[in-house]
Amino acid sequence: MAKPIDTDAILQKPWGDAGPSEALDQLAKLAATFMSAAVKRSADRSSFRIEQDHPDAGPGIEALNGRITAANALEIKVRLVTLPDGIRVGDNFVKCLLETSKEFQLADPPRPEDSANREIWFEFQGKASPLGPSRESAFLKRLETLNDRAKRLQADIPIAVLEPDLDKIYKDHLEYLNPVYPCGADEINGLPTMTDWAQENYDLLAARCSVAIVSPDSVLTDFGLAIMAFVFLKKGSSLGRFVQTQLTTQLLLEMANKAPGIIVVPADRLTMGTNPYSMGRDVQSLFSSLTSMGRTVLFTGTFNELRTALGRGQGGKSDPLEPVVRHIPDIPVETLVQFAVQSEARRYGGLSRSDERKLAKEISDVLAKDRRSAQHRLLPNLVSWTMAEQSKGRAITSGSLRTFLGRLQKPTETLGGLGYRPKIERAPHVQRHFLKVLDDPGLIAFFRSRILGQDRALEQMIGRLLEMVTAEQKLYRPLCYLAQGTTGTGKSESARLLARALGIPLHTINVASMKIPEMANTRLYGSSPGFVGSYESGILEKLAKEHLGVVVEVMDLDHAPPEHRSGIADEFLQVLDDGVAESGSGTIFSCANLIFAFTSNLPEGRDEKLRRSMGFGESPSLDQIESDVRKEVKSLFSPAFLGRVGDPILFGELDHETLAIILEKAVATTIRTIADRHGEAIGQVVLENGLGMAVVSSSRLARAVLGARSFMDLGRSLGAKAYRQFRHSGPGPDGNNLIVSRNNTGELLIEMDQ
């Protein structure tokens, strides 16, 4: 007799006991196909697990767990991402996580987490009944959504290239050594030359040959070591970089014997013998000891640094295998930028791949206009600043990168000289001050009121200096001019007044005291090391350190010995052309803030001969005198010197009218000075009309080209004698005006105006 059908049981479990298991199997097969991974089922077939552990698998769902709950429902948990401990996620990661949590339920991990990682799981549930086509489609759609979110989250995970094994290996050696972390596999792709280079280095070290890695800058060295660390790890070896400030040969040998891997020693940290005659023996002893110990060392640095540390000194025998010199191949700047960003990001918990690439591209674009050497030099500082700003939550833009790059390029001064760029332009505050004073319309009046009869020369001098300040493109060059003329025509006075107008010091260099070019070089630039006075700076170096600038009068070039005159003048060539000079000790310094006023006469009285007519002929014209002077000047100095100072500015001979005014001023000034020193009050000093001209015309000085200085001395002498006679002949001036006249003998008389 047939068993009756239990309709109540059918209503509660329409698929029977096999229904939930069949549904779970369906989900397992669909998920395994979607993830292209194997299914691991529990013994009672009430749960399954799928791990995405294929080495070639791309980003996406990492793991999926399914089970039948106690409430007879299907529960699916999906692991989207695994975060290493210490990682700091960004805004995009958090945004995607919040978006996913609105559609799916965050879940606890199905098993205890690894303490070194944090797993993020989401879950959803469904009926524990076999799936029809529509439910299968809905399940796959949910997997596609979660897979897309997994890709987005994984793309925003900061990349932390950490090697826990390396940290453990070097744990007991961190006082002296830090492990060199390998670069990522992505950075090596496309650089077969670098991997071959690293492999060759490994083979050389394995053959007990120490290696010297030559690199022009630190970022290239770091990248080369990271490539080597990648190759060495695959070979079961590692690199440890020395981190102390100094390393003696004895300590190096001790460390090489104890280190867990190959020691990397920067050449500038290595302290060898200071005696050049014993250095070869010291270096040979170091490599012999390493060989006998069966150890090798990897040295790094520039060629000069490595040669200084390991060059074996004077008389040392060179061996190409002690060490083997290896140059780092050329690396694209874009690759170095990405490596630098990734290395610096490690300090802050890493960056996501997308953020890393975006930042590296922005930095590469900003550096693109610089020379390759400048890119390598500035890259570490630019990346360090960028990561520090990002860690504080500040946005980094191309504009902010360019601004900071400009700040890095601006400094040029160092404690050892001028810094990276030897040609420093005139200081901005000095340039503005020079321009303001020289372009002042009242400046020419200032000069004319104090130097008489030289209007044309003064206008040329101011015009020359103003042109150099405004139109000269090379602002690293000092200002300069050559003033030529007979004695006492205002050449030196104009330099003194120029310094006064600018409010800066005046320094005079008397060439007459420099008998030979070697003496001039020592006076100007200082003695070389080992010579007497080598500790003392030269004249130019002292003047160049004046922050507001200096007017330097180089006077009496014509007084130098004829056979050395041109050579002494040529001592200034480098300064005038490049704006920099090198001291006797090798220090480079800038002269851009200086103004050189070269003054010269024509030797052997040729000034007077050019300005005097022969016989009864007419006096030569001004144009003829200037032409003759230029010819004479060209015979005195080299074309290179004249090409830098320009055409000489001619201070012409003073006529009798000008000399008369100069003499009268000297007489009046002397009388006032003597009265003041005697404590006697006087009113105005009034000279009779034509007094100055009468004295000049009758003086034998008028027949010689002696300039203003002689007539100033004559005026002071006549004024002093006249006032002395006035004081002794009667009562004092008592505040009255004094009348100065000339008697028949040519002497001056002073009377009170009553």
Short mmCIF file of N, CA and C in Angstrom, two decimals, residues 486-590:
data_model
loop_
_atom_site.label_atom_id
_atom_site.label_comp_id
_atom_site.label_asym_id
_atom_site.label_seq_id
_atom_site.Cartn_x
_atom_site.Cartn_y
_atom_site.Cartn_z
N THR A 486 94.25 114.60 -18.20
CA THR A 486 95.43 115.13 -17.51
C THR A 486 95.18 115.14 -16.01
N THR A 487 96.23 115.31 -15.27
CA THR A 487 96.11 115.31 -13.83
C THR A 487 95.27 116.49 -13.34
N GLY A 488 94.49 116.26 -12.29
CA GLY A 488 93.71 117.32 -11.68
C GLY A 488 92.51 117.77 -12.47
N THR A 489 91.94 116.90 -13.29
CA THR A 489 90.77 117.30 -14.07
C THR A 489 89.46 116.72 -13.53
N GLY A 490 89.52 115.98 -12.42
CA GLY A 490 88.29 115.51 -11.80
C GLY A 490 88.02 114.03 -11.95
N LYS A 491 88.98 113.24 -12.42
CA LYS A 491 88.75 111.80 -12.62
C LYS A 491 88.52 111.11 -11.28
N SER A 492 89.44 111.28 -10.35
CA SER A 492 89.28 110.65 -9.04
C SER A 492 88.14 111.28 -8.25
N GLU A 493 87.97 112.60 -8.40
CA GLU A 493 86.89 113.27 -7.69
C GLU A 493 85.53 112.75 -8.15
N SER A 494 85.42 112.45 -9.44
CA SER A 494 84.14 111.93 -9.94
C SER A 494 83.83 110.57 -9.33
N ALA A 495 84.85 109.73 -9.13
CA ALA A 495 84.63 108.43 -8.48
C ALA A 495 84.20 108.62 -7.03
N ARG A 496 84.84 109.59 -6.35
CA ARG A 496 84.48 109.87 -4.96
C ARG A 496 83.04 110.37 -4.85
N LEU A 497 82.67 111.27 -5.77
CA LEU A 497 81.30 111.80 -5.75
C LEU A 497 80.28 110.74 -6.14
N LEU A 498 80.66 109.81 -7.02
CA LEU A 498 79.76 108.72 -7.40
C LEU A 498 79.44 107.86 -6.18
N ALA A 499 80.47 107.51 -5.40
CA ALA A 499 80.25 106.74 -4.18
C ALA A 499 79.37 107.51 -3.20
N ARG A 500 79.61 108.83 -3.11
CA ARG A 500 78.82 109.65 -2.20
C ARG A 500 77.36 109.70 -2.63
N ALA A 501 77.11 109.85 -3.93
CA ALA A 501 75.74 109.91 -4.42
C ALA A 501 75.01 108.59 -4.20
N LEU A 502 75.72 107.48 -4.35
CA LEU A 502 75.11 106.16 -4.16
C LEU A 502 75.06 105.76 -2.68
N GLY A 503 75.79 106.47 -1.84
CA GLY A 503 75.80 106.13 -0.42
C GLY A 503 76.53 104.84 -0.13
N ILE A 504 77.59 104.55 -0.88
CA ILE A 504 78.35 103.31 -0.69
C ILE A 504 79.82 103.67 -0.52
N PRO A 505 80.63 102.73 -0.03
CA PRO A 505 82.05 103.03 0.21
C PRO A 505 82.82 103.24 -1.10
N LEU A 506 83.93 103.97 -0.98
CA LEU A 506 84.90 104.13 -2.06
C LEU A 506 86.20 103.50 -1.62
N HIS A 507 86.76 102.66 -2.47
CA HIS A 507 88.07 102.07 -2.18
C HIS A 507 88.99 102.33 -3.37
N THR A 508 90.21 102.76 -3.05
CA THR A 508 91.18 103.09 -4.10
C THR A 508 92.26 102.03 -4.15
N ILE A 509 92.51 101.53 -5.34
CA ILE A 509 93.61 100.60 -5.59
C ILE A 509 94.65 101.34 -6.43
N ASN A 510 95.80 101.57 -5.86
CA ASN A 510 96.85 102.32 -6.54
C ASN A 510 97.74 101.35 -7.30
N VAL A 511 97.62 101.39 -8.60
CA VAL A 511 98.38 100.46 -9.44
C VAL A 511 99.87 100.78 -9.40
N ALA A 512 100.20 102.02 -9.07
CA ALA A 512 101.62 102.40 -9.04
C ALA A 512 102.41 101.56 -8.04
N SER A 513 101.70 100.98 -7.03
CA SER A 513 102.38 100.16 -6.03
C SER A 513 102.53 98.71 -6.47
N MET A 514 101.99 98.36 -7.64
CA MET A 514 102.06 96.99 -8.14
C MET A 514 103.05 96.96 -9.29
N LYS A 515 104.22 96.47 -9.02
CA LYS A 515 105.30 96.54 -10.00
C LYS A 515 105.22 95.47 -11.08
N ILE A 516 104.63 94.31 -10.73
CA ILE A 516 104.55 93.20 -11.69
C ILE A 516 103.17 92.56 -11.58
N PRO A 517 102.71 91.85 -12.63
CA PRO A 517 101.38 91.22 -12.58
C PRO A 517 101.22 90.25 -11.42
N GLU A 518 102.30 89.53 -11.04
CA GLU A 518 102.20 88.59 -9.93
C GLU A 518 101.88 89.31 -8.62
N MET A 519 102.47 90.47 -8.43
CA MET A 519 102.18 91.25 -7.23
C MET A 519 100.73 91.74 -7.27
N ALA A 520 100.27 92.17 -8.46
CA ALA A 520 98.88 92.61 -8.59
C ALA A 520 97.93 91.47 -8.29
N ASN A 521 98.24 90.28 -8.78
CA ASN A 521 97.37 89.13 -8.54
C ASN A 521 97.28 88.81 -7.06
N THR A 522 98.40 88.85 -6.35
CA THR A 522 98.40 88.56 -4.92
C THR A 522 97.62 89.61 -4.15
N ARG A 523 97.81 90.89 -4.49
CA ARG A 523 97.10 91.96 -3.79
C ARG A 523 95.60 91.86 -4.04
N LEU A 524 95.21 91.55 -5.27
CA LEU A 524 93.79 91.54 -5.62
C LEU A 524 93.07 90.29 -5.13
N TYR A 525 93.73 89.12 -5.27
CA TYR A 525 93.02 87.86 -5.04
C TYR A 525 93.54 87.07 -3.84
N GLY A 526 94.63 87.51 -3.22
CA GLY A 526 95.17 86.80 -2.08
C GLY A 526 96.24 85.79 -2.47
N SER A 527 97.02 85.37 -1.48
CA SER A 527 98.10 84.41 -1.73
C SER A 527 97.54 82.99 -1.80
N SER A 528 98.24 82.16 -2.55
CA SER A 528 97.85 80.76 -2.64
C SER A 528 98.23 80.03 -1.36
N PRO A 529 97.55 78.91 -1.04
CA PRO A 529 97.89 78.16 0.17
C PRO A 529 99.37 77.80 0.22
N GLY A 530 99.96 77.96 1.40
CA GLY A 530 101.37 77.66 1.57
C GLY A 530 102.27 78.87 1.50
N PHE A 531 101.77 79.99 0.96
CA PHE A 531 102.56 81.21 0.87
C PHE A 531 102.23 82.12 2.05
N VAL A 532 103.14 83.05 2.29
CA VAL A 532 102.94 84.00 3.38
C VAL A 532 101.67 84.80 3.15
N GLY A 533 100.85 84.91 4.19
CA GLY A 533 99.62 85.70 4.09
C GLY A 533 98.47 85.00 3.41
N SER A 534 98.57 83.68 3.22
CA SER A 534 97.50 82.97 2.50
C SER A 534 96.20 82.93 3.29
N TYR A 535 96.26 83.19 4.60
CA TYR A 535 95.05 83.21 5.41
C TYR A 535 94.25 84.49 5.20
N GLU A 536 94.88 85.49 4.58
CA GLU A 536 94.24 86.79 4.42
C GLU A 536 93.56 86.88 3.06
N SER A 537 92.32 87.37 3.03
CA SER A 537 91.60 87.53 1.77
C SER A 537 92.23 88.64 0.95
N GLY A 538 92.10 88.55 -0.38
CA GLY A 538 92.57 89.61 -1.26
C GLY A 538 91.64 90.81 -1.21
N ILE A 539 92.10 91.92 -1.82
CA ILE A 539 91.32 93.15 -1.78
C ILE A 539 89.94 92.95 -2.39
N LEU A 540 89.88 92.33 -3.56
CA LEU A 540 88.59 92.19 -4.25
C LEU A 540 87.61 91.33 -3.47
N GLU A 541 88.10 90.26 -2.85
CA GLU A 541 87.19 89.40 -2.08
C GLU A 541 86.59 90.16 -0.90
N LYS A 542 87.38 90.99 -0.24
CA LYS A 542 86.86 91.79 0.86
C LYS A 542 85.81 92.77 0.36
N LEU A 543 86.10 93.43 -0.77
CA LEU A 543 85.16 94.42 -1.30
C LEU A 543 83.87 93.76 -1.79
N ALA A 544 84.00 92.55 -2.36
CA ALA A 544 82.82 91.87 -2.91
C ALA A 544 81.83 91.48 -1.83
N LYS A 545 82.29 91.37 -0.59
CA LYS A 545 81.39 90.99 0.50
C LYS A 545 80.59 92.16 1.05
N GLU A 546 80.87 93.38 0.57
CA GLU A 546 80.09 94.55 0.99
C GLU A 546 78.71 94.45 0.33
N HIS A 547 77.66 94.30 1.13
CA HIS A 547 76.36 93.95 0.58
C HIS A 547 75.69 95.07 -0.21
N LEU A 548 76.11 96.33 -0.01
CA LEU A 548 75.48 97.43 -0.74
C LEU A 548 76.25 97.81 -2.00
N GLY A 549 77.42 97.22 -2.21
CA GLY A 549 78.25 97.58 -3.35
C GLY A 549 79.36 98.53 -2.94
N VAL A 550 80.36 98.66 -3.81
CA VAL A 550 81.52 99.53 -3.56
C VAL A 550 81.94 100.15 -4.89
N VAL A 551 82.36 101.42 -4.84
CA VAL A 551 83.02 102.04 -5.99
C VAL A 551 84.51 101.79 -5.81
N VAL A 552 85.11 101.08 -6.75
CA VAL A 552 86.53 100.73 -6.68
C VAL A 552 87.27 101.57 -7.71
N GLU A 553 88.05 102.53 -7.25
CA GLU A 553 88.85 103.32 -8.18
C GLU A 553 90.20 102.64 -8.36
N VAL A 554 90.46 102.20 -9.57
CA VAL A 554 91.76 101.62 -9.91
C VAL A 554 92.54 102.74 -10.58
N MET A 555 93.38 103.41 -9.81
CA MET A 555 93.97 104.66 -10.28
C MET A 555 95.40 104.47 -10.78
N ASP A 556 95.77 105.41 -11.67
CA ASP A 556 97.14 105.50 -12.18
C ASP A 556 97.60 104.23 -12.88
N LEU A 557 96.75 103.71 -13.76
CA LEU A 557 97.18 102.55 -14.55
C LEU A 557 98.43 102.85 -15.35
N ASP A 558 98.58 104.12 -15.72
CA ASP A 558 99.73 104.51 -16.54
C ASP A 558 101.04 104.49 -15.76
N HIS A 559 100.95 104.49 -14.42
CA HIS A 559 102.16 104.53 -13.61
C HIS A 559 102.81 103.16 -13.44
N ALA A 560 102.14 102.11 -13.87
CA ALA A 560 102.75 100.79 -13.80
C ALA A 560 103.91 100.72 -14.79
N PRO A 561 104.92 99.88 -14.51
CA PRO A 561 106.03 99.76 -15.45
C PRO A 561 105.53 99.42 -16.86
N PRO A 562 106.09 100.05 -17.88
CA PRO A 562 105.59 99.86 -19.25
C PRO A 562 105.50 98.39 -19.66
N GLU A 563 106.50 97.59 -19.26
CA GLU A 563 106.52 96.19 -19.71
C GLU A 563 105.46 95.35 -19.01
N HIS A 564 104.87 95.85 -17.91
CA HIS A 564 103.86 95.09 -17.16
C HIS A 564 102.50 95.79 -17.14
N ARG A 565 102.40 96.97 -17.73
CA ARG A 565 101.17 97.76 -17.62
C ARG A 565 99.96 97.00 -18.15
N SER A 566 100.06 96.44 -19.35
CA SER A 566 98.93 95.72 -19.95
C SER A 566 98.60 94.46 -19.16
N GLY A 567 99.65 93.77 -18.67
CA GLY A 567 99.41 92.55 -17.90
C GLY A 567 98.68 92.81 -16.59
N ILE A 568 99.02 93.93 -15.93
CA ILE A 568 98.34 94.27 -14.68
C ILE A 568 96.88 94.60 -14.95
N ALA A 569 96.62 95.35 -16.02
CA ALA A 569 95.22 95.68 -16.37
C ALA A 569 94.44 94.42 -16.69
N ASP A 570 95.11 93.43 -17.31
CA ASP A 570 94.42 92.19 -17.70
C ASP A 570 94.06 91.33 -16.49
N GLU A 571 94.60 91.62 -15.30
CA GLU A 571 94.20 90.90 -14.10
C GLU A 571 92.71 91.07 -13.80
N PHE A 572 92.12 92.11 -14.38
CA PHE A 572 90.70 92.38 -14.13
C PHE A 572 89.79 91.77 -15.20
N LEU A 573 90.36 91.08 -16.19
CA LEU A 573 89.55 90.61 -17.33
C LEU A 573 88.43 89.67 -16.89
N GLN A 574 88.76 88.65 -16.09
CA GLN A 574 87.73 87.69 -15.68
C GLN A 574 86.62 88.36 -14.88
N VAL A 575 87.02 89.27 -13.99
CA VAL A 575 86.03 89.96 -13.18
C VAL A 575 85.08 90.76 -14.05
N LEU A 576 85.63 91.50 -15.03
CA LEU A 576 84.80 92.36 -15.88
C LEU A 576 83.92 91.55 -16.82
N ASP A 577 84.38 90.37 -17.23
CA ASP A 577 83.62 89.59 -18.21
C ASP A 577 82.62 88.64 -17.56
N ASP A 578 83.07 87.86 -16.57
CA ASP A 578 82.21 86.86 -15.94
C ASP A 578 81.55 87.34 -14.66
N GLY A 579 82.08 88.44 -14.09
CA GLY A 579 81.51 88.94 -12.84
C GLY A 579 81.94 88.14 -11.63
N VAL A 580 82.80 87.15 -11.82
CA VAL A 580 83.28 86.35 -10.69
C VAL A 580 84.80 86.33 -10.70
N ALA A 581 85.37 86.06 -9.55
CA ALA A 581 86.81 85.94 -9.42
C ALA A 581 87.12 84.76 -8.52
N GLU A 582 88.33 84.26 -8.64
CA GLU A 582 88.76 83.13 -7.83
C GLU A 582 89.89 83.58 -6.92
N SER A 583 89.70 83.39 -5.63
CA SER A 583 90.72 83.80 -4.67
C SER A 583 91.93 82.88 -4.77
N GLY A 584 93.01 83.28 -4.09
CA GLY A 584 94.21 82.46 -4.10
C GLY A 584 93.99 81.08 -3.51
N SER A 585 92.99 80.95 -2.63
CA SER A 585 92.69 79.66 -2.01
C SER A 585 91.68 78.85 -2.82
N GLY A 586 91.22 79.40 -3.95
CA GLY A 586 90.29 78.68 -4.82
C GLY A 586 88.83 79.00 -4.62
N THR A 587 88.50 79.91 -3.70
CA THR A 587 87.11 80.28 -3.46
C THR A 587 86.60 81.17 -4.59
N ILE A 588 85.40 80.86 -5.08
CA ILE A 588 84.77 81.68 -6.12
C ILE A 588 83.87 82.71 -5.45
N PHE A 589 83.99 83.97 -5.86
CA PHE A 589 83.13 85.01 -5.30
C PHE A 589 82.66 85.95 -6.40
N SER A 590 81.51 86.56 -6.18
CA SER A 590 80.87 87.43 -7.17
C SER A 590 81.28 88.87 -6.96
#
